[in-house]
Short mmCIF file of C-alpha atoms in Angstrom, two decimals:
data_model
loop_
_atom_site.label_atom_id
_atom_site.label_comp_id
_atom_site.label_asym_id
_atom_site.label_seq_id
_atom_site.Cartn_x
_atom_site.Cartn_y
_atom_site.Cartn_z
CA MET A 1 -121.77 8.05 -1.02
CA ILE A 2 -122.18 9.95 2.24
CA GLU A 3 -119.01 11.50 3.61
CA SER A 4 -118.24 9.88 6.97
CA VAL A 5 -115.83 10.54 9.83
CA TYR A 6 -114.51 7.60 11.87
CA ILE A 7 -113.94 8.77 15.44
CA GLY A 8 -111.68 6.34 17.26
CA SER A 9 -108.27 5.75 18.79
CA PHE A 10 -105.64 4.52 16.37
CA PRO A 11 -102.15 3.04 16.71
CA PRO A 12 -99.50 3.61 17.86
CA PRO A 13 -99.37 2.33 20.52
CA PHE A 14 -100.85 -0.99 19.45
CA GLY A 15 -103.60 -2.15 21.78
CA GLY A 16 -106.88 -4.01 21.54
CA VAL A 17 -109.08 -1.00 20.70
CA THR A 18 -106.57 0.73 18.44
CA VAL A 19 -106.04 -2.42 16.35
CA LYS A 20 -109.80 -2.92 16.02
CA ASN A 21 -110.27 0.67 14.87
CA ALA A 22 -107.45 0.52 12.34
CA LEU A 23 -108.82 -2.71 10.88
CA LEU A 24 -112.42 -1.53 10.57
CA TYR A 25 -111.41 1.88 9.19
CA GLU A 26 -109.26 0.21 6.54
CA GLU A 27 -112.14 -2.10 5.56
CA LEU A 28 -114.71 0.72 5.38
CA GLN A 29 -112.44 2.70 3.07
CA LYS A 30 -113.31 0.15 0.37
CA TYR A 31 -116.92 1.31 0.42
CA LEU A 32 -117.11 4.83 1.87
CA ASP A 33 -115.74 8.31 1.39
CA ILE A 34 -114.35 8.33 4.90
CA GLU A 35 -111.71 10.07 6.99
CA ARG A 36 -110.44 9.17 10.42
CA LEU A 37 -110.17 11.30 13.54
CA ASP A 38 -107.91 10.07 16.32
CA VAL A 39 -109.56 10.99 19.62
CA MET A 40 -106.18 10.67 21.38
CA ASP A 41 -105.06 13.86 19.63
CA ALA A 42 -108.11 15.66 20.99
CA LYS A 43 -107.49 14.20 24.44
CA HIS A 44 -104.05 15.80 24.40
CA LEU A 45 -105.68 19.13 23.49
CA HIS A 46 -104.21 19.35 20.01
CA PRO A 47 -106.05 22.44 18.64
CA THR A 48 -106.59 21.09 15.12
CA ALA A 49 -107.88 17.77 16.47
CA LEU A 50 -110.29 19.52 18.83
CA VAL A 51 -111.68 21.64 15.99
CA ARG A 52 -112.07 18.57 13.78
CA LEU A 53 -113.78 16.61 16.58
CA LEU A 54 -116.27 19.39 17.26
CA GLY A 55 -116.85 19.86 13.54
CA ALA A 56 -117.51 16.16 13.04
CA MET A 57 -120.02 16.08 15.88
CA LEU A 58 -121.78 19.38 15.31
CA GLY A 59 -121.64 19.70 11.52
CA ARG A 60 -124.90 19.16 9.64
CA LYS A 61 -123.57 17.01 6.81
CA GLY A 62 -122.38 13.42 6.70
CA SER A 63 -122.29 10.78 9.41
CA VAL A 64 -119.93 9.51 12.08
CA ILE A 65 -118.74 6.07 13.11
CA ILE A 66 -117.92 6.04 16.82
CA GLY A 67 -115.43 3.28 17.66
CA LEU A 68 -114.41 4.21 21.19
CA SER A 69 -113.95 2.56 24.57
CA SER A 70 -116.64 3.13 27.18
CA SER A 71 -115.86 6.55 28.68
CA TRP A 72 -115.11 8.29 25.38
CA ARG A 73 -117.98 6.53 23.63
CA ARG A 74 -120.37 7.79 26.31
CA ARG A 75 -119.11 11.37 26.02
CA VAL A 76 -119.17 11.59 22.22
CA SER A 77 -122.49 9.79 21.76
CA ARG A 78 -124.18 12.02 24.33
CA ILE A 79 -122.89 15.18 22.67
CA LEU A 80 -124.54 14.01 19.46
CA TYR A 81 -127.67 12.97 21.33
CA TYR A 82 -128.13 16.36 22.98
CA LEU A 83 -126.74 18.73 20.32
CA ASN A 84 -127.06 17.06 16.91
CA ARG A 85 -129.69 14.34 16.95
CA LYS A 86 -130.23 14.55 13.19
CA LYS A 87 -126.62 13.51 12.63
CA ALA A 88 -126.93 10.79 15.27
CA ARG A 89 -129.75 9.24 13.22
CA ARG A 90 -127.33 8.89 10.30
CA SER A 91 -124.49 7.54 12.46
CA ILE A 92 -123.48 4.29 14.16
CA LEU A 93 -121.86 3.14 17.38
CA VAL A 94 -119.30 0.32 17.32
CA VAL A 95 -118.73 -1.07 20.82
CA MET A 96 -115.09 -1.97 21.35
CA GLY A 97 -115.01 -4.57 24.11
CA GLY A 98 -117.30 -6.82 26.06
CA ARG A 99 -119.11 -4.32 28.26
CA ILE A 100 -121.63 -1.54 27.73
CA GLU A 101 -123.83 0.53 30.02
CA ILE A 102 -127.42 -0.74 30.12
CA ASP A 103 -129.58 1.85 31.86
CA GLN A 104 -132.53 3.94 30.72
CA LYS A 105 -130.49 6.98 29.65
CA SER A 106 -127.89 4.87 27.80
CA ILE A 107 -130.64 3.02 25.90
CA SER A 108 -132.24 6.35 24.94
CA VAL A 109 -128.89 7.54 23.57
CA ILE A 110 -128.32 4.28 21.68
CA ASN A 111 -131.77 4.47 20.10
CA ALA A 112 -130.95 7.93 18.74
CA PHE A 113 -128.38 6.29 16.43
CA ARG A 114 -129.04 4.37 13.25
CA ARG A 115 -127.45 1.20 14.63
CA ILE A 116 -125.18 -0.12 17.34
CA TYR A 117 -122.73 -2.97 16.74
CA VAL A 118 -121.61 -5.20 19.61
CA GLU A 119 -119.10 -8.03 19.84
CA THR A 120 -121.16 -10.89 21.30
CA GLU A 121 -124.63 -12.41 21.00
CA GLU A 122 -125.04 -12.03 24.78
CA MET A 123 -124.44 -8.27 24.58
CA LYS A 124 -126.94 -8.08 21.72
CA ARG A 125 -129.52 -9.98 23.76
CA GLN A 126 -129.00 -7.77 26.82
CA LEU A 127 -129.38 -4.55 24.84
CA GLU A 128 -132.48 -5.76 23.03
CA SER A 129 -134.03 -6.91 26.32
CA ALA A 130 -133.38 -3.43 27.72
CA GLY A 131 -135.15 -1.79 24.77
CA ALA A 132 -132.45 -1.09 22.18
CA ASN A 133 -134.02 -1.03 18.72
CA ALA A 134 -131.26 -1.63 16.18
CA VAL A 135 -128.49 -3.94 17.40
CA SER A 136 -126.19 -5.98 15.16
CA LEU A 137 -123.22 -8.25 15.70
CA TYR A 138 -119.69 -7.18 14.84
CA PRO A 139 -117.26 -9.51 16.64
CA ASN A 140 -113.59 -9.01 17.46
CA CYS A 141 -112.55 -9.47 13.85
CA ARG A 142 -109.33 -10.22 12.04
CA ARG A 143 -108.41 -10.07 8.36
CA ARG A 144 -108.47 -13.35 6.48
CA PRO A 145 -104.86 -14.53 5.98
CA ASP A 146 -103.52 -14.89 2.46
CA VAL A 147 -102.63 -18.51 3.20
CA SER A 148 -105.02 -20.55 5.33
CA CYS A 149 -103.54 -22.52 8.22
CA THR A 150 -103.78 -26.29 7.98
CA VAL A 151 -105.08 -28.56 10.71
CA SER A 152 -102.16 -30.62 12.03
CA ASN A 153 -102.56 -34.20 13.20
CA THR A 154 -102.03 -34.66 16.93
CA VAL A 155 -99.34 -37.04 18.15
CA ALA A 156 -100.70 -38.90 21.20
CA ASN A 157 -99.15 -37.82 24.51
CA LYS A 158 -96.82 -35.38 22.71
CA ILE A 159 -98.95 -32.26 22.54
CA LYS A 160 -97.61 -28.73 22.68
CA ALA A 161 -99.55 -26.02 24.52
CA VAL A 162 -99.09 -22.28 23.98
CA PHE A 163 -99.76 -19.25 26.20
CA PHE A 164 -99.95 -16.08 24.04
CA SER A 165 -100.83 -13.19 26.35
CA LYS A 166 -99.38 -10.96 29.03
CA ILE A 167 -97.55 -13.31 31.41
CA SER A 168 -99.12 -12.51 34.75
CA ILE A 169 -101.10 -14.02 37.60
CA ASP A 170 -104.23 -12.20 36.41
CA LYS A 171 -103.96 -13.99 33.08
CA GLY A 172 -103.38 -17.34 34.80
CA ALA A 173 -99.74 -17.86 33.87
CA ASP A 174 -99.05 -19.29 37.33
CA VAL A 175 -101.77 -21.88 36.81
CA VAL A 176 -100.15 -22.90 33.51
CA LEU A 177 -96.77 -23.29 35.25
CA ALA A 178 -98.35 -25.40 37.98
CA ALA A 179 -99.92 -27.61 35.32
CA ALA A 180 -96.53 -27.94 33.63
CA THR A 181 -95.02 -29.46 36.78
CA ARG A 182 -97.83 -32.04 36.80
CA LEU A 183 -97.54 -32.90 33.10
CA PRO A 184 -93.85 -33.30 32.16
CA GLU A 185 -94.82 -35.09 28.93
CA ILE A 186 -96.54 -31.94 27.58
CA GLU A 187 -94.58 -28.92 26.31
CA PHE A 188 -95.65 -25.46 27.48
CA HIS A 189 -94.59 -22.47 25.34
CA PHE A 190 -94.99 -18.87 26.49
CA TYR A 191 -95.11 -15.65 24.44
CA GLY A 192 -95.71 -12.22 25.92
CA GLN A 193 -94.49 -9.47 28.20
CA ILE A 194 -93.73 -10.69 31.72
CA GLU A 195 -95.34 -8.68 34.48
CA GLY A 196 -92.64 -7.31 36.76
CA GLU A 197 -93.93 -8.85 40.00
CA PHE A 198 -94.17 -12.26 38.37
CA ARG A 199 -90.79 -12.28 36.61
CA PHE A 200 -88.76 -14.01 39.34
CA GLU A 201 -91.26 -16.87 39.72
CA PHE A 202 -91.55 -17.26 35.96
CA ASP A 203 -87.81 -17.22 35.30
CA GLN A 204 -87.31 -19.85 37.99
CA ALA A 205 -89.94 -22.11 36.42
CA VAL A 206 -88.40 -21.80 32.95
CA ALA A 207 -84.97 -22.70 34.35
CA LYS A 208 -86.29 -25.56 36.45
CA CYS A 209 -88.84 -27.23 34.12
CA ALA A 210 -87.49 -28.93 31.00
CA ASN A 211 -90.94 -28.75 29.39
CA VAL A 212 -91.40 -24.95 29.78
CA PHE A 213 -90.11 -22.56 27.10
CA TYR A 214 -90.20 -18.75 26.79
CA HIS A 215 -90.06 -17.13 23.33
CA GLY A 216 -90.21 -13.43 24.27
CA VAL A 217 -92.73 -10.85 23.09
CA PHE A 218 -94.16 -11.73 19.70
CA ASP A 219 -94.16 -8.85 17.21
CA SER A 220 -97.38 -9.36 15.26
CA VAL A 221 -96.66 -6.28 13.13
CA ILE A 222 -93.69 -7.84 11.35
CA SER A 223 -94.44 -11.54 11.93
CA ASP A 224 -97.36 -13.87 11.26
CA ALA A 225 -99.09 -14.75 14.52
CA TYR A 226 -101.30 -17.37 12.86
CA SER A 227 -98.36 -19.36 11.50
CA GLU A 228 -96.67 -19.15 14.90
CA LEU A 229 -99.75 -20.34 16.80
CA ASN A 230 -100.28 -23.09 14.24
CA LYS A 231 -97.07 -24.75 15.48
CA TYR A 232 -98.93 -25.83 18.61
CA ASP A 233 -101.83 -28.12 19.46
CA VAL A 234 -103.80 -26.11 22.00
CA HIS A 235 -103.96 -22.53 23.25
CA LEU A 236 -104.29 -21.72 26.97
CA LEU A 237 -106.04 -18.74 28.57
CA PRO A 238 -106.99 -19.57 32.20
CA THR A 239 -107.53 -15.89 32.99
CA ARG A 240 -108.55 -14.53 36.37
CA TYR A 241 -108.64 -10.96 35.09
CA PHE A 242 -111.78 -9.39 36.59
CA ASN A 243 -112.27 -7.01 33.66
CA GLU A 244 -111.47 -9.45 30.84
CA GLY A 245 -113.01 -8.19 27.61
CA ILE A 246 -113.21 -10.06 24.32
CA PRO A 247 -109.78 -11.75 24.06
CA GLY A 248 -108.53 -11.21 20.51
CA VAL A 249 -106.14 -14.12 20.89
CA ILE A 250 -109.08 -16.57 20.85
CA PRO A 251 -110.20 -15.66 17.30
CA GLU A 252 -106.51 -15.69 16.33
CA SER A 253 -106.10 -19.22 17.68
CA LYS A 254 -109.19 -20.31 15.73
CA ILE A 255 -107.71 -18.88 12.53
CA ALA A 256 -104.52 -20.77 13.42
CA ALA A 257 -106.56 -24.01 13.66
CA ILE A 258 -105.99 -24.72 17.34
CA PRO A 259 -108.63 -24.88 20.10
CA THR A 260 -108.46 -22.86 23.31
CA ILE A 261 -108.73 -24.00 26.92
CA ALA A 262 -110.03 -20.90 28.72
CA SER A 263 -111.73 -19.76 31.89
CA ALA A 264 -115.51 -19.86 31.58
CA THR A 265 -116.49 -16.18 31.57
CA GLU A 266 -119.45 -14.43 29.98
CA ASN A 267 -117.26 -13.35 27.08
CA THR A 268 -115.32 -16.57 26.52
CA ARG A 269 -118.63 -18.45 26.39
CA SER A 270 -119.53 -16.33 23.39
CA LEU A 271 -116.33 -17.38 21.60
CA ILE A 272 -115.92 -21.05 22.56
CA GLU A 273 -118.36 -23.94 22.39
CA ASP A 274 -117.28 -26.13 25.28
CA GLY A 275 -116.16 -29.58 24.15
CA VAL A 276 -116.58 -28.71 20.47
CA ASP A 277 -114.01 -26.08 19.45
CA GLY A 278 -112.37 -25.66 22.84
CA VAL A 279 -112.72 -26.25 26.57
CA LEU A 280 -114.16 -23.92 29.21
CA LEU A 281 -112.90 -24.25 32.79
CA SER A 282 -115.51 -23.65 35.49
CA GLU A 283 -112.67 -23.18 38.01
CA VAL A 284 -109.24 -21.70 37.40
CA ASN A 285 -106.72 -24.03 39.02
CA ALA A 286 -103.93 -26.39 38.04
CA GLU A 287 -106.05 -29.48 38.69
CA ARG A 288 -108.79 -28.45 36.22
CA LEU A 289 -106.31 -27.28 33.58
CA SER A 290 -104.18 -30.42 33.93
CA GLY A 291 -107.25 -32.62 33.64
CA ALA A 292 -108.38 -30.90 30.45
CA LEU A 293 -104.92 -31.15 28.90
CA LEU A 294 -104.47 -34.77 29.89
CA LYS A 295 -107.83 -35.68 28.35
CA LEU A 296 -106.75 -34.15 25.03
CA ALA A 297 -103.26 -35.65 25.19
CA ASN A 298 -104.75 -39.11 25.68
CA ASN A 299 -107.38 -38.65 22.99
CA PRO A 300 -105.74 -37.26 19.84
CA GLU A 301 -108.87 -37.94 17.77
CA LEU A 302 -110.87 -35.62 20.04
CA LEU A 303 -108.21 -32.93 19.84
CA ASP A 304 -108.08 -33.21 16.05
CA ARG A 305 -111.86 -32.77 15.87
CA MET A 306 -111.57 -29.67 18.05
CA LYS A 307 -108.87 -28.29 15.78
CA ILE A 308 -111.14 -28.73 12.75
CA LYS A 309 -114.12 -27.12 14.52
CA ALA A 310 -111.98 -24.24 15.79
CA HIS A 311 -110.76 -23.56 12.25
CA GLU A 312 -114.30 -23.71 10.88
CA SER A 313 -115.61 -21.34 13.56
CA ALA A 314 -112.99 -18.77 12.56
CA GLU A 315 -115.18 -17.88 9.58
CA ARG A 316 -117.41 -15.66 11.71
CA PHE A 317 -114.42 -13.54 12.78
CA TYR A 318 -113.26 -12.40 9.34
CA ILE A 319 -113.82 -8.70 8.82
CA GLU A 320 -114.58 -9.20 5.14
CA ARG A 321 -117.97 -10.58 6.24
CA TYR A 322 -119.01 -7.30 7.88
CA GLY A 323 -117.47 -4.26 6.17
CA GLU A 324 -119.91 -3.96 3.28
CA GLU A 325 -122.93 -4.43 5.55
CA ILE A 326 -121.76 -1.67 7.91
CA ALA A 327 -121.07 0.65 4.96
CA GLU A 328 -124.54 -0.03 3.53
CA CYS A 329 -126.06 0.86 6.90
CA LEU A 330 -124.42 4.28 6.69
CA ASN A 331 -125.30 4.79 3.03
CA HIS A 332 -128.92 3.74 3.44
#
């Protein structure tokens, strides 16, 4: 096996990119002689980390896996491109998130690497159209749970909806609250950190609306998010966030066997098949969200079919499907 160095950011703190890196690194350890290098240590000018980072990039032996967000990925990949192209040809880029630079210089850098992995089919198509040679899919994965969630039968007009993200206007929490006032027969359950500016409005809604419940910040490190999400019938993500990436909560809701009602963005379209395993909202407002929820509440057979399809579509988000293939790419 070829000795490899995984250059990424790792927890703590726990965030989208750090969790992705920790998961992929752990999976690749099954197949590779690999060590990890936390770029955050180098960012803080830790001397040992800086020496290791330079050694990993400039050394002649082995390969590197670059699992960084955009700015750091651009810096590290271009150092390899300009100073150690032989190593770049043995190495891979793993794009963490839903955006990547697509210009002539970026494509030239990408093509210097053995392979680039992206999270969506749309990103893959865009890169290939721009001239990238070796592009593969590696979605926002999760580990397969020891016990699979079961698909619960919907009780007509008694559905429970869950919001499982940062509680803010950007994420559409206000739209969910507005829908809750329109639909008193549906329960709305919130998990997540409340954004400071939104706290007063949110606390008032929880106190005023008998069908709105707040459960605090869910600790996914010590508790099972899938089992918690599985208590509900539908997951809500009517985000307005202009820089929304690949929401990890959508694959998690699929594993939990519940469909998602989400804003129709480029990235959510890659995760949800509208009307099959979820619902995509062309406009983010209480009227559209209420209409989608009411349709499901009045049609439990439809919602049950969506639950089944959501659970089936979770298969493509299990990391066990990808680790060996990525390792073989490096060992080839």
